[in-house]
């Protein structure tokens, strides 16, 4: 059975997106409500149950990988002097929402580091870089 955890290590963001798109297009072109293929559309083949589940799992893998990349980009924006207002605008959200999402990401990463026995130095540096939501950084 396909689960996000079982396939996440097999795919990069790019390869997961390519496989997802392949399955999504097949699903979109397949006749609605029927399995198999349509005689009028020989290339439109419905997804099998395992493929439909793979499509769902891939969508979660893509969201996870994109979310991680998003937070790395937020960290880079902060390191280069961007304010939380600018980051929020780039994400289409408020500065508070952007800061809160990044703070949660830092804590999630810190918890993963603690589980493998690493110290909290990375998390402290990340928290310092993030600063409070209303702080403007000077790069």
Coordinates of N, CA and C in Angstrom, one line a residue:
X1 N 0.8 -1.2 0.0 CA 0.0 0.0 0.0 C 0.9 1.2 0.0
X2 N 0.5 2.2 -0.8 CA 1.2 3.5 -0.8 C 0.8 4.4 0.3
X3 N 1.8 4.9 1.1 CA 1.6 5.9 2.1 C 2.6 7.0 1.8
X4 N 2.4 8.2 2.3 CA 3.4 9.2 2.1 C 4.8 8.8 2.7
X5 N 4.8 8.2 3.9 CA 6.0 7.8 4.5 C 6.7 6.7 3.7
X6 N 6.0 5.8 3.1 CA 6.6 4.7 2.3 C 7.2 5.2 1.0
X7 N 6.7 6.3 0.4 CA 7.2 6.7 -0.9 C 8.1 8.0 -0.8
X8 N 8.1 8.7 0.3 CA 8.7 10.0 0.4 C 10.2 9.9 0.1
X9 N 10.9 8.8 0.5 CA 12.3 8.7 0.3 C 12.6 8.3 -1.2
X10 N 11.6 7.8 -1.9 CA 11.8 7.3 -3.3 C 11.8 8.5 -4.3
X11 N 11.2 9.6 -3.9 CA 11.0 10.7 -4.8 C 11.6 12.0 -4.4
X12 N 12.2 12.7 -5.3 CA 12.5 14.1 -5.0 C 11.2 14.9 -5.3
X13 N 11.2 16.2 -5.0 CA 10.0 17.0 -5.3 C 9.7 16.9 -6.8
X14 N 10.7 17.0 -7.6 CA 10.5 17.0 -9.1 C 10.0 15.7 -9.6
X15 N 10.5 14.6 -9.1 CA 10.0 13.3 -9.6 C 8.7 12.9 -9.0
X16 N 8.4 13.4 -7.8 CA 7.1 13.1 -7.2 C 6.0 13.9 -8.0
X17 N 6.4 15.2 -8.4 CA 5.4 16.0 -9.2 C 5.2 15.4 -10.5
X18 N 6.2 14.9 -11.2 CA 6.1 14.3 -12.5 C 5.2 13.0 -12.4
X19 N 5.4 12.2 -11.4 CA 4.5 11.0 -11.3 C 3.1 11.4 -11.0
X20 N 3.0 12.4 -10.1 CA 1.6 12.9 -9.7 C 0.9 13.4 -10.9
X21 N 1.6 14.2 -11.7 CA 1.0 14.8 -12.9 C 0.6 13.7 -13.9
X22 N 1.4 12.7 -14.1 CA 1.1 11.6 -15.0 C -0.2 10.9 -14.5
X23 N -0.3 10.6 -13.2 CA -1.5 10.0 -12.7 C -2.7 10.9 -12.8
X24 N -2.5 12.2 -12.4 CA -3.6 13.1 -12.4 C -4.2 13.3 -13.8
X25 N -3.3 13.4 -14.8 CA -3.8 13.6 -16.2 C -4.6 12.4 -16.6
X26 N -4.1 11.2 -16.3 CA -4.9 10.0 -16.7 C -6.2 10.0 -16.0
X27 N -6.2 10.4 -14.7 CA -7.5 10.4 -14.0 C -8.4 11.4 -14.5
X28 N -7.9 12.6 -14.9 CA -8.8 13.6 -15.4 C -9.4 13.3 -16.8
X29 N -8.6 12.5 -17.6 CA -9.1 12.2 -18.9 C -9.9 10.9 -19.0
X30 N -9.9 10.2 -17.9 CA -10.7 8.9 -17.9 C -12.2 9.2 -17.8
X31 N -13.0 8.3 -18.4 CA -14.4 8.5 -18.3 C -14.9 8.5 -16.9
X32 N -15.7 9.4 -16.5 CA -16.2 9.5 -15.2 C -17.1 8.3 -14.8
X33 N -16.8 7.8 -13.6 CA -17.6 6.8 -13.0 C -17.5 5.4 -13.5
X34 N -16.5 5.2 -14.4 CA -16.3 3.8 -15.0 C -14.9 3.4 -14.9
X35 N -14.7 2.2 -14.7 CA -13.3 1.6 -14.7 C -13.0 1.3 -16.1
X36 N -11.7 0.9 -16.4 CA -11.3 0.5 -17.7 C -11.2 1.7 -18.6
X37 N -11.4 1.4 -19.9 CA -11.2 2.4 -20.9 C -12.5 2.6 -21.7
X38 N -12.6 3.8 -22.3 CA -13.8 4.1 -23.2 C -13.4 3.8 -24.6
X39 N -14.3 3.2 -25.3 CA -14.1 2.9 -26.7 C -13.9 4.1 -27.6
X40 N -14.5 5.2 -27.2 CA -14.4 6.5 -27.9 C -13.1 7.2 -27.6
X41 N -12.5 6.9 -26.5 CA -11.2 7.5 -26.0 C -10.3 6.4 -25.6
X42 N -9.6 5.8 -26.6 CA -8.7 4.6 -26.3 C -7.6 4.9 -25.4
X43 N -7.1 6.2 -25.3 CA -6.0 6.5 -24.4 C -6.5 6.9 -23.0
X44 N -7.8 7.0 -22.8 CA -8.3 7.4 -21.5 C -8.5 6.1 -20.6
X45 N -7.6 5.8 -19.8 CA -7.7 4.6 -18.9 C -7.8 5.1 -17.5
X46 N -8.9 4.6 -16.8 CA -9.1 5.0 -15.4 C -8.0 4.4 -14.6
X47 N -7.7 5.1 -13.5 CA -6.7 4.6 -12.5 C -7.2 3.3 -11.8
X48 N -6.3 2.5 -11.5 CA -6.6 1.3 -10.6 C -6.7 1.8 -9.2
X49 N -7.2 1.1 -8.3 CA -7.3 1.5 -6.9 C -5.9 1.7 -6.3
X50 N -4.8 0.9 -6.6 CA -3.5 1.2 -6.1 C -3.0 2.5 -6.7
X51 N -3.3 2.8 -7.9 CA -2.8 4.1 -8.5 C -3.5 5.3 -7.9
X52 N -4.8 5.1 -7.7 CA -5.5 6.2 -7.0 C -5.0 6.5 -5.6
X53 N -4.6 5.5 -4.9 CA -4.0 5.7 -3.6 C -2.6 6.2 -3.7
X54 N -1.9 5.8 -4.7 CA -0.6 6.4 -5.0 C -0.7 7.9 -5.3
X55 N -1.7 8.3 -6.1 CA -2.0 9.7 -6.4 C -2.2 10.5 -5.1
X56 N -3.0 10.0 -4.2 CA -3.2 10.6 -2.9 C -2.0 10.8 -2.1
X57 N -1.2 9.7 -2.0 CA 0.0 9.7 -1.2 C 1.0 10.7 -1.8
X58 N 1.1 10.7 -3.2 CA 2.0 11.6 -3.8 C 1.7 13.0 -3.6
X59 N 0.4 13.3 -3.5 CA -0.1 14.7 -3.2 C 0.4 15.1 -1.9
X60 N 0.4 14.2 -0.9 CA 0.9 14.6 0.5 C 2.4 14.7 0.5
X61 N 3.1 13.9 -0.3 CA 4.6 14.0 -0.3 C 5.0 15.3 -1.0
X62 N 4.3 15.7 -2.0 CA 4.6 17.0 -2.7 C 4.3 18.1 -1.7
X63 N 3.2 18.1 -1.0 CA 2.9 19.1 0.0 C 4.0 19.2 1.1
X64 N 4.4 18.1 1.6 CA 5.5 18.0 2.6 C 6.8 18.6 2.1
X65 N 7.2 18.2 0.9 CA 8.5 18.6 0.4 C 8.4 20.1 0.0
X66 N 7.3 20.5 -0.6 CA 7.2 22.0 -0.9 C 7.1 22.8 0.4
X67 N 6.4 22.3 1.4 CA 6.4 23.0 2.7 C 7.7 23.2 3.3
X68 N 8.5 22.1 3.3 CA 9.9 22.2 3.8 C 10.7 23.2 3.0
X69 N 10.6 23.2 1.7 CA 11.3 24.1 0.8 C 10.9 25.5 1.1
X70 N 9.6 25.7 1.3 CA 9.0 27.0 1.6 C 9.7 27.6 2.8
X71 N 9.8 26.8 3.9 CA 10.4 27.3 5.1 C 11.9 27.6 5.0
X72 N 12.6 26.8 4.2 CA 14.0 27.1 3.9 C 14.1 28.5 3.2
X73 N 13.1 28.8 2.3 CA 13.1 30.0 1.6 C 12.8 31.2 2.5
X74 N 11.9 30.9 3.5 CA 11.6 32.0 4.5 C 12.8 32.3 5.3
X75 N 13.6 31.2 5.7 CA 14.8 31.4 6.5 C 15.8 32.3 5.7
X76 N 15.9 31.9 4.4 CA 16.8 32.7 3.5 C 16.4 34.2 3.4
X77 N 15.1 34.4 3.2 CA 14.6 35.7 3.1 C 14.9 36.5 4.4
X78 N 14.7 35.9 5.6 CA 15.1 36.6 6.8 C 16.5 36.9 6.9
X79 N 17.4 35.9 6.5 CA 18.8 36.1 6.5 C 19.3 37.2 5.6
X80 N 18.5 37.5 4.6 CA 18.9 38.5 3.6 C 18.2 39.9 4.0
X81 N 17.5 39.9 5.1 CA 17.0 41.2 5.6 C 15.5 41.4 5.4
X82 N 14.8 40.5 4.8 CA 13.4 40.7 4.6 C 12.6 40.8 5.9
X83 N 11.6 41.6 6.0 CA 10.8 41.8 7.1 C 9.7 40.7 7.1
X84 N 9.0 40.5 8.2 CA 7.9 39.5 8.2 C 6.7 40.1 7.4
X85 N 6.6 41.4 7.3 CA 5.5 41.9 6.5 C 5.8 41.6 5.0
X86 N 7.1 41.7 4.6 CA 7.5 41.4 3.2 C 7.3 39.9 2.9
X87 N 7.7 39.1 3.9 CA 7.6 37.6 3.8 C 6.1 37.2 3.7
X88 N 5.3 37.8 4.6 CA 3.8 37.5 4.6 C 3.2 37.9 3.2
X89 N 3.6 39.1 2.7 CA 3.1 39.5 1.4 C 3.5 38.5 0.3
X90 N 4.7 38.0 0.3 CA 5.2 37.1 -0.7 C 4.5 35.8 -0.6
X91 N 4.0 35.4 0.6 CA 3.2 34.2 0.8 C 1.7 34.4 0.7
X92 N 1.3 35.6 0.5 CA -0.1 35.9 0.4 C -0.8 35.8 1.7
X93 N -0.1 36.1 2.8 CA -0.7 36.0 4.1 C -0.2 37.2 5.0
X94 N -0.6 37.2 6.2 CA -0.2 38.3 7.1 C 1.2 37.9 7.7
X95 N 1.9 39.0 8.2 CA 3.2 38.8 8.8 C 3.1 37.8 10.0
X96 N 2.0 37.9 10.7 CA 1.8 37.1 11.9 C 1.7 35.6 11.5
X97 N 0.9 35.4 10.5 CA 0.7 34.0 10.0 C 2.0 33.4 9.5
X98 N 2.7 34.2 8.7 CA 4.0 33.7 8.2 C 5.0 33.4 9.3
X99 N 5.0 34.3 10.3 CA 5.9 34.1 11.4 C 5.5 32.8 12.2
X100 N 4.2 32.7 12.5 CA 3.7 31.5 13.2 C 4.0 30.2 12.5
X101 N 3.8 30.2 11.2 CA 4.1 29.0 10.5 C 5.6 28.6 10.5
X102 N 6.4 29.6 10.4 CA 7.9 29.4 10.5 C 8.3 29.0 11.9
X103 N 7.7 29.6 12.9 CA 8.1 29.2 14.3 C 7.7 27.7 14.5
X104 N 6.5 27.3 14.0 CA 6.1 25.9 14.2 C 7.1 25.0 13.5
X105 N 7.5 25.4 12.3 CA 8.5 24.6 11.5 C 9.8 24.5 12.3
X106 N 10.2 25.6 12.9 CA 11.5 25.5 13.7 C 11.3 24.5 14.8
X107 N 10.2 24.6 15.5 CA 10.0 23.7 16.6 C 9.9 22.2 16.2
X108 N 9.2 22.0 15.1 CA 9.2 20.6 14.5 C 10.6 20.1 14.2
X109 N 11.4 21.0 13.6 CA 12.7 20.6 13.2 C 13.6 20.3 14.5
X110 N 13.4 21.2 15.5 CA 14.1 21.0 16.7 C 13.7 19.7 17.4
X111 N 12.4 19.4 17.4 CA 12.0 18.1 18.0 C 12.6 16.9 17.3
X112 N 12.7 16.9 15.9 CA 13.3 15.9 15.2 C 14.8 15.8 15.6
X113 N 15.5 16.9 15.7 CA 16.9 16.9 16.1 C 17.1 16.3 17.5
X114 N 16.2 16.6 18.4 CA 16.3 16.1 19.8 C 16.1 14.6 19.8
X115 N 15.2 14.1 18.9 CA 14.9 12.6 18.9 C 16.2 11.9 18.4
X116 N 17.0 12.5 17.6 CA 18.2 11.8 17.2 C 19.4 12.1 18.0
X117 N 19.2 12.9 19.1 CA 20.2 13.2 20.1 C 21.1 14.4 19.8
X118 N 20.7 15.2 18.8 CA 21.4 16.5 18.6 C 21.0 17.5 19.6
X119 N 21.9 18.5 19.8 CA 21.6 19.6 20.7 C 20.7 20.6 20.1
X120 N 20.4 21.6 20.8 CA 19.4 22.6 20.4 C 20.0 23.8 19.7
X121 N 21.3 23.7 19.4 CA 22.0 24.9 18.8 C 21.4 25.4 17.5
X122 N 21.1 24.4 16.6 CA 20.5 24.8 15.4 C 19.2 25.6 15.6
X123 N 18.3 25.0 16.5 CA 17.0 25.6 16.7 C 17.2 27.0 17.4
X124 N 18.1 27.2 18.3 CA 18.4 28.5 18.9 C 18.8 29.5 17.8
X125 N 19.7 29.1 16.9 CA 20.1 30.0 15.8 C 18.9 30.4 14.9
X126 N 18.1 29.4 14.6 CA 16.9 29.6 13.8 C 15.9 30.5 14.4
X127 N 15.7 30.4 15.7 CA 14.8 31.3 16.5 C 15.4 32.7 16.5
X128 N 16.7 32.8 16.7 CA 17.3 34.2 16.7 C 17.1 34.8 15.3
X129 N 17.3 34.1 14.3 CA 17.2 34.6 12.9 C 15.7 35.0 12.6
X130 N 14.8 34.2 13.1 CA 13.4 34.5 12.9 C 13.0 35.8 13.6
X131 N 13.4 35.9 14.8 CA 13.1 37.1 15.6 C 11.6 37.1 15.8
X132 N 11.1 38.2 16.5 CA 9.6 38.4 16.6 C 9.0 38.8 15.3
X133 N 7.7 38.7 15.2 CA 7.0 39.0 13.9 C 7.1 40.4 13.5
X134 N 7.3 41.4 14.4 CA 7.3 42.8 14.0 C 8.7 43.3 13.9
X135 N 9.7 42.5 14.0 CA 11.1 42.9 13.9 C 11.6 43.1 12.5
X136 N 12.2 44.2 12.1 CA 12.8 44.3 10.8 C 14.3 44.0 10.9
X137 N 14.8 43.2 10.1 CA 16.2 42.8 10.1 C 17.0 43.7 9.2
X138 N 18.2 43.9 9.6 CA 19.2 44.6 8.7 C 20.2 43.6 8.3
X139 N 20.2 43.2 7.0 CA 21.2 42.2 6.5 C 22.6 42.8 6.3

